[in-house]
Amino acid sequence: MAGGLTASLTAGRAGAVLFRHPALLILVLYIAARGVTTGLFLHTSAWAPAGSRFGPGASLADYIVGWDAQWYWLIAVEGYPADLPRDAQGTVGENAWAFMPVFPLLARAVGVPLGAWGAGGVLVALAAGYGCCVLLWMLLRERIGRIAAMWAVAFFASAPLAAMFQVAYAETLFLLLLLWILRCLQTRRYGWLYPAVVLMAYTRPGVLAVALLFGLWGIWRFTQRRREQLRGREVVHILALGALATITGFSWTFIAGLVTADSTAYLDTELAWRRVWVGDTGGFVPFEGWVQAAQFWFEVWGLPAWLGFVALGLGIVVVGGLVLFEPHVARLGIEVRLWTLSYLVYLLAVFFPQSSVFRLLFPLSPLWGAFAAPRDPIWRGSVLVLCVLGQWWWIWNMYGLGTSFWQIP
């Protein structure tokens, strides 16, 4: 009896310590979630068929450095090609210029003492993922409450794309920088944004969405100037940050052109992946990708192309309406809502939706706060279960199978 009481008191003290130190509680949740993900990877390895991409019995290391992680490894080892790969017709093929240098070089630096680039890559991804969880909680706690914000962290750490925390991809590092930017906007600490913007620009594509975010932020601050004074110094910061994000966002195109002596090297490289799906449709045209995809996918599904265009239009209206008017999303704060709009517009402008569309939605992770806002424990428990089930589905298809055209992460 005494032993049971002692154990209960000890557990109670441990729980109290965790709740007094949110970063520690987040670490416990994060480690538990990573254990679940590891288990799903091991289950996938054990049950993968012989014809799957990685084969049966693949190791965790195989998954860590699989798919696009190979491009990051190539950059870390060989750098970027001065001569673009071309086919017999002179069309540019897939190459490393589609990927940014910060993550692979950081992974190399971390991996050198460990003797393997992949070890460095997964450590960077894991550490950045934990940082994302802490920043997400900080971003949401004043909007939806501390407990709801912790539920949002639990959803995020266990989400269908939680495998990104444990593979050598740049996604978590990019999201860490993004959440830092959103938090700095929330607290009006503009000086910290400059290095974050520069690092983000060379981590993965997407900083142009941040440029749009700064533009929308400036407009919003102007409309709110009677409630919160808009000082000249803040205006200068917003304009300077918008210019910096725009310049660095386009700079990779210039750098690729300078190294390869081909001014369209970067855009042609990005289009190389699109050609796999729809063939050569000429140069890059903003917003064209989704129109092409609407026709392509509906024809693949045996449906008329015009129905795809209707679905695309309705989807834009519905998603835009949810971001602007859904009350749980509205509670997340103007920073999250403006980012969501900015990033969705960016995806509409540059992306061709295919199997990677799920991974491309990873930067919208602050929206987990909207799922955590309802206080019903049945709702929250159900969301968490669905997150884990979705995670299993994604890992099984993208890593356990990876044999079909839609099973590419």
mmCIF file of C-alpha atoms in Angstrom:
data_model
loop_
_atom_site.group_PDB
_atom_site.id
_atom_site.type_symbol
_atom_site.label_atom_id
_atom_site.label_comp_id
_atom_site.label_asym_id
_atom_site.label_seq_id
_atom_site.Cartn_x
_atom_site.Cartn_y
_atom_site.Cartn_z
ATOM 1 C CA MET A 1 0.000 0.000 0.000
ATOM 2 C CA ALA A 2 2.760 2.393 0.987
ATOM 3 C CA GLY A 3 4.727 1.476 -2.109
ATOM 4 C CA GLY A 4 1.735 2.207 -4.336
ATOM 5 C CA LEU A 5 1.173 5.556 -2.640
ATOM 6 C CA THR A 6 4.853 6.430 -3.064
ATOM 7 C CA ALA A 7 4.713 5.507 -6.743
ATOM 8 C CA SER A 8 1.591 7.630 -7.217
ATOM 9 C CA LEU A 9 3.200 10.613 -5.518
ATOM 10 C CA THR A 10 6.348 10.184 -7.603
ATOM 11 C CA ALA A 11 4.310 10.010 -10.801
ATOM 12 C CA GLY A 12 2.353 13.061 -9.697
ATOM 13 C CA ARG A 13 5.534 15.026 -9.059
ATOM 14 C CA ALA A 14 6.923 13.967 -12.443
ATOM 15 C CA GLY A 15 3.730 15.106 -14.141
ATOM 16 C CA ALA A 16 3.848 18.428 -12.311
ATOM 17 C CA VAL A 17 7.458 18.962 -13.396
ATOM 18 C CA LEU A 18 6.560 18.227 -17.006
ATOM 19 C CA PHE A 19 3.673 20.693 -17.018
ATOM 20 C CA ARG A 20 5.841 23.376 -15.357
ATOM 21 C CA HIS A 21 8.452 22.918 -18.087
ATOM 22 C CA PRO A 22 6.646 22.732 -21.451
ATOM 23 C CA ALA A 23 9.857 22.104 -23.404
ATOM 24 C CA LEU A 24 10.419 18.958 -21.345
ATOM 25 C CA LEU A 25 6.859 17.744 -21.848
ATOM 26 C CA ILE A 26 7.187 18.430 -25.559
ATOM 27 C CA LEU A 27 10.401 16.390 -25.583
ATOM 28 C CA VAL A 28 8.590 13.443 -23.980
ATOM 29 C CA LEU A 29 5.776 13.678 -26.531
ATOM 30 C CA TYR A 30 8.277 14.016 -29.356
ATOM 31 C CA ILE A 31 10.336 10.993 -28.290
ATOM 32 C CA ALA A 32 7.170 8.915 -27.907
ATOM 33 C CA ALA A 33 6.006 9.951 -31.370
ATOM 34 C CA ARG A 34 9.409 9.102 -32.843
ATOM 35 C CA GLY A 35 9.157 5.686 -31.245
ATOM 36 C CA VAL A 36 5.830 5.135 -33.005
ATOM 37 C CA THR A 37 7.293 6.250 -36.328
ATOM 38 C CA THR A 38 10.289 3.951 -35.882
ATOM 39 C CA GLY A 39 7.923 1.073 -35.179
ATOM 40 C CA LEU A 40 5.972 1.844 -38.343
ATOM 41 C CA PHE A 41 9.191 1.895 -40.381
ATOM 42 C CA LEU A 42 10.233 -1.467 -38.918
ATOM 43 C CA HIS A 43 6.782 -2.932 -39.584
ATOM 44 C CA THR A 44 6.987 -1.639 -43.135
ATOM 45 C CA SER A 45 10.402 -3.201 -43.596
ATOM 46 C CA ALA A 46 9.239 -6.572 -42.319
ATOM 47 C CA TRP A 47 6.135 -6.702 -44.517
ATOM 48 C CA ALA A 48 7.409 -5.038 -47.696
ATOM 49 C CA PRO A 49 7.002 -7.265 -50.785
ATOM 50 C CA ALA A 50 9.952 -8.373 -52.895
ATOM 51 C CA GLY A 51 8.969 -6.040 -55.724
ATOM 52 C CA SER A 52 8.935 -2.868 -53.594
ATOM 53 C CA ARG A 53 11.424 -0.066 -54.165
ATOM 54 C CA PHE A 54 13.572 -0.821 -51.118
ATOM 55 C CA GLY A 55 12.807 -4.529 -51.006
ATOM 56 C CA PRO A 56 11.892 -6.658 -47.990
ATOM 57 C CA GLY A 57 13.980 -6.249 -44.871
ATOM 58 C CA ALA A 58 15.192 -2.739 -45.683
ATOM 59 C CA SER A 59 17.052 -1.075 -42.824
ATOM 60 C CA LEU A 60 16.197 2.251 -41.250
ATOM 61 C CA ALA A 61 19.328 3.611 -42.934
ATOM 62 C CA ASP A 62 17.885 2.638 -46.330
ATOM 63 C CA TYR A 63 14.775 4.683 -45.616
ATOM 64 C CA ILE A 64 16.706 7.610 -44.153
ATOM 65 C CA VAL A 65 18.731 8.161 -47.335
ATOM 66 C CA GLY A 66 15.999 7.098 -49.774
ATOM 67 C CA TRP A 67 14.236 9.080 -52.479
ATOM 68 C CA ASP A 68 15.180 12.798 -52.540
ATOM 69 C CA ALA A 69 17.688 12.314 -49.728
ATOM 70 C CA GLN A 70 19.939 10.894 -52.447
ATOM 71 C CA TRP A 71 20.008 14.290 -54.145
ATOM 72 C CA TYR A 72 21.007 15.986 -50.885
ATOM 73 C CA TRP A 73 23.746 13.391 -50.378
ATOM 74 C CA LEU A 74 25.004 14.013 -53.929
ATOM 75 C CA ILE A 75 25.189 17.756 -53.258
ATOM 76 C CA ALA A 76 27.123 17.156 -50.034
ATOM 77 C CA VAL A 77 29.594 14.869 -51.802
ATOM 78 C CA GLU A 78 29.937 16.332 -55.294
ATOM 79 C CA GLY A 79 28.301 19.754 -55.265
ATOM 80 C CA TYR A 80 26.285 21.062 -58.213
ATOM 81 C CA PRO A 81 26.912 20.192 -61.867
ATOM 82 C CA ALA A 82 28.422 22.847 -64.120
ATOM 83 C CA ASP A 83 27.094 20.933 -67.143
ATOM 84 C CA LEU A 84 23.390 20.143 -67.108
ATOM 85 C CA PRO A 85 22.342 16.617 -68.094
ATOM 86 C CA ARG A 86 20.476 16.643 -71.415
ATOM 87 C CA ASP A 87 18.761 14.069 -73.589
ATOM 88 C CA ALA A 88 19.231 13.635 -77.340
ATOM 89 C CA GLN A 89 16.880 16.554 -78.012
ATOM 90 C CA GLY A 90 18.830 18.834 -75.654
ATOM 91 C CA THR A 91 16.130 18.871 -72.966
ATOM 92 C CA VAL A 92 17.434 19.318 -69.436
ATOM 93 C CA GLY A 93 17.006 16.279 -67.195
ATOM 94 C CA GLU A 94 16.616 15.901 -63.439
ATOM 95 C CA ASN A 95 19.648 17.158 -61.526
ATOM 96 C CA ALA A 96 20.834 18.586 -58.206
ATOM 97 C CA TRP A 97 20.014 22.222 -59.007
ATOM 98 C CA ALA A 98 16.426 21.569 -57.877
ATOM 99 C CA PHE A 99 17.673 21.245 -54.285
ATOM 100 C CA MET A 100 19.175 23.889 -51.987
ATOM 101 C CA PRO A 101 22.546 23.610 -50.197
ATOM 102 C CA VAL A 102 21.958 24.489 -46.521
ATOM 103 C CA PHE A 103 20.565 21.130 -45.404
ATOM 104 C CA PRO A 104 23.034 18.819 -47.199
ATOM 105 C CA LEU A 105 26.041 20.862 -46.090
ATOM 106 C CA LEU A 106 24.818 21.068 -42.495
ATOM 107 C CA ALA A 107 24.141 17.320 -42.537
ATOM 108 C CA ARG A 108 27.677 16.737 -43.828
ATOM 109 C CA ALA A 109 29.161 18.828 -41.015
ATOM 110 C CA VAL A 110 27.148 16.939 -38.390
ATOM 111 C CA GLY A 111 27.789 13.583 -40.039
ATOM 112 C CA VAL A 112 31.588 13.840 -40.348
ATOM 113 C CA PRO A 113 32.354 12.764 -36.745
ATOM 114 C CA LEU A 114 29.707 10.028 -37.074
ATOM 115 C CA GLY A 115 31.243 8.668 -40.257
ATOM 116 C CA ALA A 116 28.089 8.905 -42.383
ATOM 117 C CA TRP A 117 26.231 11.709 -44.128
ATOM 118 C CA GLY A 118 22.888 9.963 -43.495
ATOM 119 C CA ALA A 119 23.491 9.988 -39.742
ATOM 120 C CA GLY A 120 24.085 13.725 -39.911
ATOM 121 C CA GLY A 121 20.993 14.194 -42.063
ATOM 122 C CA VAL A 122 18.645 12.367 -39.705
ATOM 123 C CA LEU A 123 20.099 14.132 -36.630
ATOM 124 C CA VAL A 124 19.552 17.528 -38.252
ATOM 125 C CA ALA A 125 15.993 16.531 -39.189
ATOM 126 C CA LEU A 126 15.278 15.198 -35.682
ATOM 127 C CA ALA A 127 16.696 18.241 -33.907
ATOM 128 C CA ALA A 128 14.894 20.653 -36.220
ATOM 129 C CA GLY A 129 11.684 18.690 -35.680
ATOM 130 C CA TYR A 130 11.907 19.101 -31.931
ATOM 131 C CA GLY A 131 12.568 22.811 -32.409
ATOM 132 C CA CYS A 132 9.475 22.975 -34.608
ATOM 133 C CA CYS A 133 7.383 21.425 -31.835
ATOM 134 C CA VAL A 134 8.583 23.960 -29.269
ATOM 135 C CA LEU A 135 8.029 26.921 -31.597
ATOM 136 C CA LEU A 136 4.609 25.625 -32.619
ATOM 137 C CA TRP A 137 3.567 25.486 -28.972
ATOM 138 C CA MET A 138 4.881 29.007 -28.384
ATOM 139 C CA LEU A 139 3.091 30.268 -31.487
ATOM 140 C CA LEU A 140 -0.276 28.782 -30.462
ATOM 141 C CA ARG A 141 -0.375 28.922 -26.655
ATOM 142 C CA GLU A 142 -1.670 32.501 -26.489
ATOM 143 C CA ARG A 143 -4.198 31.864 -29.242
ATOM 144 C CA ILE A 144 -5.865 28.599 -28.263
ATOM 145 C CA GLY A 145 -4.514 27.992 -24.745
ATOM 146 C CA ARG A 146 -1.592 26.005 -23.371
ATOM 147 C CA ILE A 147 -3.324 22.626 -23.264
ATOM 148 C CA ALA A 148 -4.783 22.922 -26.766
ATOM 149 C CA ALA A 149 -1.383 24.046 -28.047
ATOM 150 C CA MET A 150 0.160 20.910 -26.526
ATOM 151 C CA TRP A 151 -2.450 18.804 -28.321
ATOM 152 C CA ALA A 152 -1.493 20.566 -31.534
ATOM 153 C CA VAL A 153 2.110 19.537 -30.897
ATOM 154 C CA ALA A 154 0.995 15.942 -30.341
ATOM 155 C CA PHE A 155 -0.937 15.964 -33.635
ATOM 156 C CA PHE A 156 1.986 17.524 -35.461
ATOM 157 C CA ALA A 157 4.550 15.094 -34.038
ATOM 158 C CA SER A 158 2.340 12.128 -34.985
ATOM 159 C CA ALA A 159 0.899 13.497 -38.232
ATOM 160 C CA PRO A 160 0.656 11.560 -41.502
ATOM 161 C CA LEU A 161 3.895 13.245 -42.612
ATOM 162 C CA ALA A 162 5.755 12.578 -39.364
ATOM 163 C CA ALA A 163 8.244 10.405 -41.261
ATOM 164 C CA MET A 164 9.815 13.713 -42.334
ATOM 165 C CA PHE A 165 11.292 13.950 -38.828
ATOM 166 C CA GLN A 166 13.312 10.788 -39.409
ATOM 167 C CA VAL A 167 14.552 10.957 -42.991
ATOM 168 C CA ALA A 168 17.289 13.097 -44.517
ATOM 169 C CA TYR A 169 15.000 15.709 -46.028
ATOM 170 C CA ALA A 170 15.139 19.496 -45.592
ATOM 171 C CA GLU A 171 11.458 19.779 -44.633
ATOM 172 C CA THR A 172 11.846 20.089 -40.852
ATOM 173 C CA LEU A 173 14.705 22.588 -41.114
ATOM 174 C CA PHE A 174 12.656 24.748 -43.476
ATOM 175 C CA LEU A 175 9.644 24.554 -41.166
ATOM 176 C CA LEU A 176 11.804 25.466 -38.165
ATOM 177 C CA LEU A 177 12.868 28.672 -39.914
ATOM 178 C CA LEU A 178 9.282 29.375 -40.943
ATOM 179 C CA LEU A 179 7.908 28.966 -37.423
ATOM 180 C CA TRP A 180 10.674 31.230 -36.148
ATOM 181 C CA ILE A 181 9.602 33.860 -38.678
ATOM 182 C CA LEU A 182 5.953 33.575 -37.637
ATOM 183 C CA ARG A 183 6.877 33.809 -33.962
ATOM 184 C CA CYS A 184 9.025 36.881 -34.603
ATOM 185 C CA LEU A 185 6.137 38.545 -36.440
ATOM 186 C CA GLN A 186 3.874 37.675 -33.552
ATOM 187 C CA THR A 187 6.249 39.325 -31.058
ATOM 188 C CA ARG A 188 7.333 42.132 -33.449
ATOM 189 C CA ARG A 189 11.023 41.122 -33.279
ATOM 190 C CA TYR A 190 11.916 42.054 -36.827
ATOM 191 C CA GLY A 191 15.683 42.082 -36.403
ATOM 192 C CA TRP A 192 15.774 38.289 -35.969
ATOM 193 C CA LEU A 193 14.003 37.762 -39.286
ATOM 194 C CA TYR A 194 16.862 38.722 -41.600
ATOM 195 C CA PRO A 195 19.130 35.701 -41.004
ATOM 196 C CA ALA A 196 16.108 33.388 -40.986
ATOM 197 C CA VAL A 197 14.998 34.620 -44.422
ATOM 198 C CA VAL A 198 18.467 34.131 -45.910
ATOM 199 C CA LEU A 199 18.833 30.627 -44.479
ATOM 200 C CA MET A 200 15.343 29.681 -45.601
ATOM 201 C CA ALA A 201 16.041 30.840 -49.157
ATOM 202 C CA TYR A 202 18.807 28.248 -49.492
ATOM 203 C CA THR A 203 17.159 25.429 -47.528
ATOM 204 C CA ARG A 204 14.332 24.541 -49.895
ATOM 205 C CA PRO A 205 12.063 26.428 -52.334
ATOM 206 C CA GLY A 206 9.376 28.530 -50.689
ATOM 207 C CA VAL A 207 10.879 31.813 -49.531
ATOM 208 C CA LEU A 208 8.902 33.670 -52.206
ATOM 209 C CA ALA A 209 5.807 32.706 -50.226
ATOM 210 C CA VAL A 210 7.421 34.486 -47.276
ATOM 211 C CA ALA A 211 7.903 37.558 -49.467
ATOM 212 C CA LEU A 212 4.159 37.522 -50.112
ATOM 213 C CA LEU A 213 3.586 37.017 -46.382
ATOM 214 C CA PHE A 214 5.557 40.185 -45.609
ATOM 215 C CA GLY A 215 3.546 42.089 -48.204
ATOM 216 C CA LEU A 216 0.238 40.950 -46.720
ATOM 217 C CA TRP A 217 1.577 41.583 -43.225
ATOM 218 C CA GLY A 218 2.421 45.160 -44.140
ATOM 219 C CA ILE A 219 -1.079 45.724 -45.532
ATOM 220 C CA TRP A 220 -2.652 44.229 -42.414
ATOM 221 C CA ARG A 221 -0.494 46.314 -40.080
ATOM 222 C CA PHE A 222 -1.485 49.429 -42.008
ATOM 223 C CA THR A 223 -5.192 48.621 -41.585
ATOM 224 C CA GLN A 224 -4.629 48.052 -37.843
ATOM 225 C CA ARG A 225 -2.565 51.193 -37.211
ATOM 226 C CA ARG A 226 -5.279 52.773 -35.045
ATOM 227 C CA ARG A 227 -5.314 49.768 -32.713
ATOM 228 C CA GLU A 228 -1.537 49.326 -32.722
ATOM 229 C CA GLN A 229 0.707 52.186 -33.716
ATOM 230 C CA LEU A 230 2.637 51.584 -36.934
ATOM 231 C CA ARG A 231 6.013 53.240 -36.487
ATOM 232 C CA GLY A 232 8.301 54.235 -39.318
ATOM 233 C CA ARG A 233 10.962 51.792 -38.145
ATOM 234 C CA GLU A 234 8.507 48.905 -38.466
ATOM 235 C CA VAL A 235 7.574 50.010 -41.984
ATOM 236 C CA VAL A 236 11.248 50.029 -42.956
ATOM 237 C CA HIS A 237 11.698 46.511 -41.566
ATOM 238 C CA ILE A 238 8.666 45.150 -43.421
ATOM 239 C CA LEU A 239 9.757 46.679 -46.730
ATOM 240 C CA ALA A 240 13.353 45.545 -46.279
ATOM 241 C CA LEU A 241 12.327 42.019 -45.347
ATOM 242 C CA GLY A 242 9.980 41.791 -48.309
ATOM 243 C CA ALA A 243 12.769 42.925 -50.620
ATOM 244 C CA LEU A 244 15.243 40.495 -49.039
ATOM 245 C CA ALA A 245 12.869 37.544 -49.392
ATOM 246 C CA THR A 246 12.160 38.456 -53.013
ATOM 247 C CA ILE A 247 15.819 38.924 -53.958
ATOM 248 C CA THR A 248 17.002 35.738 -52.264
ATOM 249 C CA GLY A 249 14.004 33.875 -53.661
ATOM 250 C CA PHE A 250 15.086 34.618 -57.214
ATOM 251 C CA SER A 251 18.818 34.455 -56.523
ATOM 252 C CA TRP A 252 19.054 30.679 -56.921
ATOM 253 C CA THR A 253 17.925 31.064 -60.526
ATOM 254 C CA PHE A 254 20.760 33.544 -61.055
ATOM 255 C CA ILE A 255 23.333 31.359 -59.260
ATOM 256 C CA ALA A 256 22.382 28.277 -61.282
ATOM 257 C CA GLY A 257 22.561 30.292 -64.488
ATOM 258 C CA LEU A 258 25.950 31.721 -63.566
ATOM 259 C CA VAL A 259 27.511 28.332 -62.763
ATOM 260 C CA THR A 260 26.036 26.503 -65.754
ATOM 261 C CA ALA A 261 26.175 29.405 -68.240
ATOM 262 C CA ASP A 262 22.471 28.743 -68.880
ATOM 263 C CA SER A 263 20.099 31.457 -67.659
ATOM 264 C CA THR A 264 17.139 29.036 -67.535
ATOM 265 C CA ALA A 265 19.042 26.210 -65.807
ATOM 266 C CA TYR A 266 16.997 26.246 -62.597
ATOM 267 C CA LEU A 267 13.561 26.532 -64.196
ATOM 268 C CA ASP A 268 14.422 23.882 -66.779
ATOM 269 C CA THR A 269 15.592 21.618 -63.981
ATOM 270 C CA GLU A 270 12.348 22.065 -62.039
ATOM 271 C CA LEU A 271 10.330 21.415 -65.190
ATOM 272 C CA ALA A 272 12.238 18.158 -65.735
ATOM 273 C CA TRP A 273 10.147 16.536 -63.010
ATOM 274 C CA ARG A 274 6.919 17.864 -64.525
ATOM 275 C CA ARG A 275 7.834 16.420 -67.924
ATOM 276 C CA VAL A 276 7.755 12.948 -66.377
ATOM 277 C CA TRP A 277 4.019 13.437 -65.906
ATOM 278 C CA VAL A 278 2.762 15.546 -68.798
ATOM 279 C CA GLY A 279 5.645 15.695 -71.279
ATOM 280 C CA ASP A 280 7.297 18.833 -72.597
ATOM 281 C CA THR A 281 4.821 21.720 -72.442
ATOM 282 C CA GLY A 282 7.341 24.507 -73.016
ATOM 283 C CA GLY A 283 8.718 26.964 -70.489
ATOM 284 C CA PHE A 284 7.473 27.808 -67.024
ATOM 285 C CA VAL A 285 4.179 29.702 -66.839
ATOM 286 C CA PRO A 286 2.876 30.703 -63.371
ATOM 287 C CA PHE A 287 -0.321 28.936 -62.275
ATOM 288 C CA GLU A 288 -0.213 26.648 -65.312
ATOM 289 C CA GLY A 289 0.727 23.521 -63.330
ATOM 290 C CA TRP A 290 -2.600 23.111 -61.553
ATOM 291 C CA VAL A 291 -4.544 23.607 -64.770
ATOM 292 C CA GLN A 292 -2.412 20.954 -66.471
ATOM 293 C CA ALA A 293 -2.851 18.644 -63.495
ATOM 294 C CA ALA A 294 -6.620 19.091 -63.415
ATOM 295 C CA GLN A 295 -6.811 17.781 -66.946
ATOM 296 C CA PHE A 296 -4.132 15.091 -66.466
ATOM 297 C CA TRP A 297 -5.453 13.516 -63.290
ATOM 298 C CA PHE A 298 -9.102 13.474 -64.252
ATOM 299 C CA GLU A 299 -8.232 11.797 -67.527
ATOM 300 C CA VAL A 300 -6.127 9.244 -65.627
ATOM 301 C CA TRP A 301 -9.160 8.563 -63.443
ATOM 302 C CA GLY A 302 -11.361 8.148 -66.516
ATOM 303 C CA LEU A 303 -13.269 11.384 -65.955
ATOM 304 C CA PRO A 304 -13.802 14.317 -68.332
ATOM 305 C CA ALA A 305 -11.183 17.068 -68.223
ATOM 306 C CA TRP A 306 -13.776 19.812 -67.768
ATOM 307 C CA LEU A 307 -14.771 18.215 -64.472
ATOM 308 C CA GLY A 308 -11.184 18.628 -63.308
ATOM 309 C CA PHE A 309 -11.308 22.348 -64.026
ATOM 310 C CA VAL A 310 -14.571 22.656 -62.101
ATOM 311 C CA ALA A 311 -13.101 20.725 -59.170
ATOM 312 C CA LEU A 312 -10.018 22.956 -59.178
ATOM 313 C CA GLY A 313 -12.141 26.113 -59.073
ATOM 314 C CA LEU A 314 -14.382 24.781 -56.312
ATOM 315 C CA GLY A 315 -11.366 23.605 -54.344
ATOM 316 C CA ILE A 316 -9.788 27.053 -54.452
ATOM 317 C CA VAL A 317 -13.039 28.667 -53.271
ATOM 318 C CA VAL A 318 -13.593 26.153 -50.457
ATOM 319 C CA VAL A 319 -10.014 26.227 -49.159
ATOM 320 C CA GLY A 320 -9.886 30.016 -49.360
ATOM 321 C CA GLY A 321 -13.172 30.239 -47.479
ATOM 322 C CA LEU A 322 -11.911 27.941 -44.725
ATOM 323 C CA VAL A 323 -8.727 29.959 -44.255
ATOM 324 C CA LEU A 324 -10.577 33.264 -44.170
ATOM 325 C CA PHE A 325 -13.736 32.382 -42.259
ATOM 326 C CA GLU A 326 -13.457 29.050 -40.390
ATOM 327 C CA PRO A 327 -13.577 30.030 -36.682
ATOM 328 C CA HIS A 328 -10.998 27.512 -35.446
ATOM 329 C CA VAL A 329 -8.521 28.684 -38.083
ATOM 330 C CA ALA A 330 -9.279 32.300 -37.193
ATOM 331 C CA ARG A 331 -8.278 31.605 -33.580
ATOM 332 C CA LEU A 332 -4.740 30.726 -34.669
ATOM 333 C CA GLY A 333 -3.887 34.354 -35.296
ATOM 334 C CA ILE A 334 -3.289 36.579 -38.267
ATOM 335 C CA GLU A 335 0.296 35.345 -38.712
ATOM 336 C CA VAL A 336 -0.775 31.758 -39.384
ATOM 337 C CA ARG A 337 -3.677 32.774 -41.601
ATOM 338 C CA LEU A 338 -1.599 35.117 -43.757
ATOM 339 C CA TRP A 339 1.107 32.480 -44.089
ATOM 340 C CA THR A 340 -1.442 29.863 -45.090
ATOM 341 C CA LEU A 341 -2.837 32.126 -47.807
ATOM 342 C CA SER A 342 0.639 33.090 -48.989
ATOM 343 C CA TYR A 343 1.876 29.530 -49.215
ATOM 344 C CA LEU A 344 -1.256 28.264 -50.962
ATOM 345 C CA VAL A 345 -0.949 31.033 -53.564
ATOM 346 C CA TYR A 346 2.717 30.109 -53.982
ATOM 347 C CA LEU A 347 1.838 26.439 -54.545
ATOM 348 C CA LEU A 348 -0.810 27.434 -57.069
ATOM 349 C CA ALA A 349 1.742 29.542 -58.902
ATOM 350 C CA VAL A 350 4.665 27.118 -59.125
ATOM 351 C CA PHE A 351 3.650 23.547 -58.364
ATOM 352 C CA PHE A 352 2.341 20.701 -60.498
ATOM 353 C CA PRO A 353 0.281 18.570 -58.084
ATOM 354 C CA GLN A 354 1.289 14.905 -58.034
ATOM 355 C CA SER A 355 2.194 12.387 -55.351
ATOM 356 C CA SER A 356 4.523 14.847 -53.604
ATOM 357 C CA VAL A 357 1.635 17.212 -52.915
ATOM 358 C CA PHE A 358 1.214 15.705 -49.440
ATOM 359 C CA ARG A 359 4.822 16.494 -48.526
ATOM 360 C CA LEU A 360 4.512 19.975 -50.059
ATOM 361 C CA LEU A 361 1.745 20.706 -47.531
ATOM 362 C CA PHE A 362 4.140 20.189 -44.603
ATOM 363 C CA PRO A 363 4.764 23.961 -44.193
ATOM 364 C CA LEU A 364 1.062 24.331 -43.362
ATOM 365 C CA SER A 365 1.625 22.442 -40.089
ATOM 366 C CA PRO A 366 0.582 25.424 -37.900
ATOM 367 C CA LEU A 367 -2.979 24.553 -38.937
ATOM 368 C CA TRP A 368 -2.870 21.616 -36.534
ATOM 369 C CA GLY A 369 -3.863 24.219 -33.978
ATOM 370 C CA ALA A 370 -7.309 24.372 -35.584
ATOM 371 C CA PHE A 371 -7.740 20.626 -35.032
ATOM 372 C CA ALA A 372 -6.618 20.959 -31.414
ATOM 373 C CA ALA A 373 -8.870 23.915 -30.548
ATOM 374 C CA PRO A 374 -12.084 21.891 -29.888
ATOM 375 C CA ARG A 375 -11.957 20.666 -26.289
ATOM 376 C CA ASP A 376 -13.918 17.451 -26.738
ATOM 377 C CA PRO A 377 -11.583 14.620 -25.586
ATOM 378 C CA ILE A 378 -13.234 12.165 -27.992
ATOM 379 C CA TRP A 379 -12.485 14.529 -30.873
ATOM 380 C CA ARG A 380 -8.867 15.001 -29.829
ATOM 381 C CA GLY A 381 -8.324 11.302 -29.280
ATOM 382 C CA SER A 382 -9.881 10.497 -32.638
ATOM 383 C CA VAL A 383 -7.684 13.030 -34.439
ATOM 384 C CA LEU A 384 -4.582 11.536 -32.829
ATOM 385 C CA VAL A 385 -5.566 8.013 -33.882
ATOM 386 C CA LEU A 386 -6.263 9.195 -37.431
ATOM 387 C CA CYS A 387 -2.879 10.927 -37.490
ATOM 388 C CA VAL A 388 -1.090 7.677 -36.672
ATOM 389 C CA LEU A 389 -3.178 5.712 -39.163
ATOM 390 C CA GLY A 390 -2.438 8.294 -41.838
ATOM 391 C CA GLN A 391 1.251 8.094 -40.957
ATOM 392 C CA TRP A 392 1.200 4.308 -41.397
ATOM 393 C CA TRP A 393 -0.571 4.668 -44.776
ATOM 394 C CA TRP A 394 1.983 7.191 -46.006
ATOM 395 C CA ILE A 395 5.048 5.230 -44.853
ATOM 396 C CA TRP A 396 3.687 1.954 -46.233
ATOM 397 C CA ASN A 397 2.935 3.406 -49.658
ATOM 398 C CA MET A 398 5.939 5.675 -50.075
ATOM 399 C CA TYR A 399 8.598 3.489 -48.465
ATOM 400 C CA GLY A 400 7.151 0.009 -48.070
ATOM 401 C CA LEU A 401 5.886 -0.072 -51.648
ATOM 402 C CA GLY A 402 7.020 2.890 -53.755
ATOM 403 C CA THR A 403 6.241 0.925 -56.907
ATOM 404 C CA SER A 404 3.523 3.026 -58.514
ATOM 405 C CA PHE A 405 3.613 6.477 -60.088
ATOM 406 C CA TRP A 406 1.645 7.929 -57.177
ATOM 407 C CA GLN A 407 3.866 6.379 -54.474
ATOM 408 C CA ILE A 408 6.679 8.933 -54.593
ATOM 409 C CA PRO A 409 7.115 11.115 -51.470
#
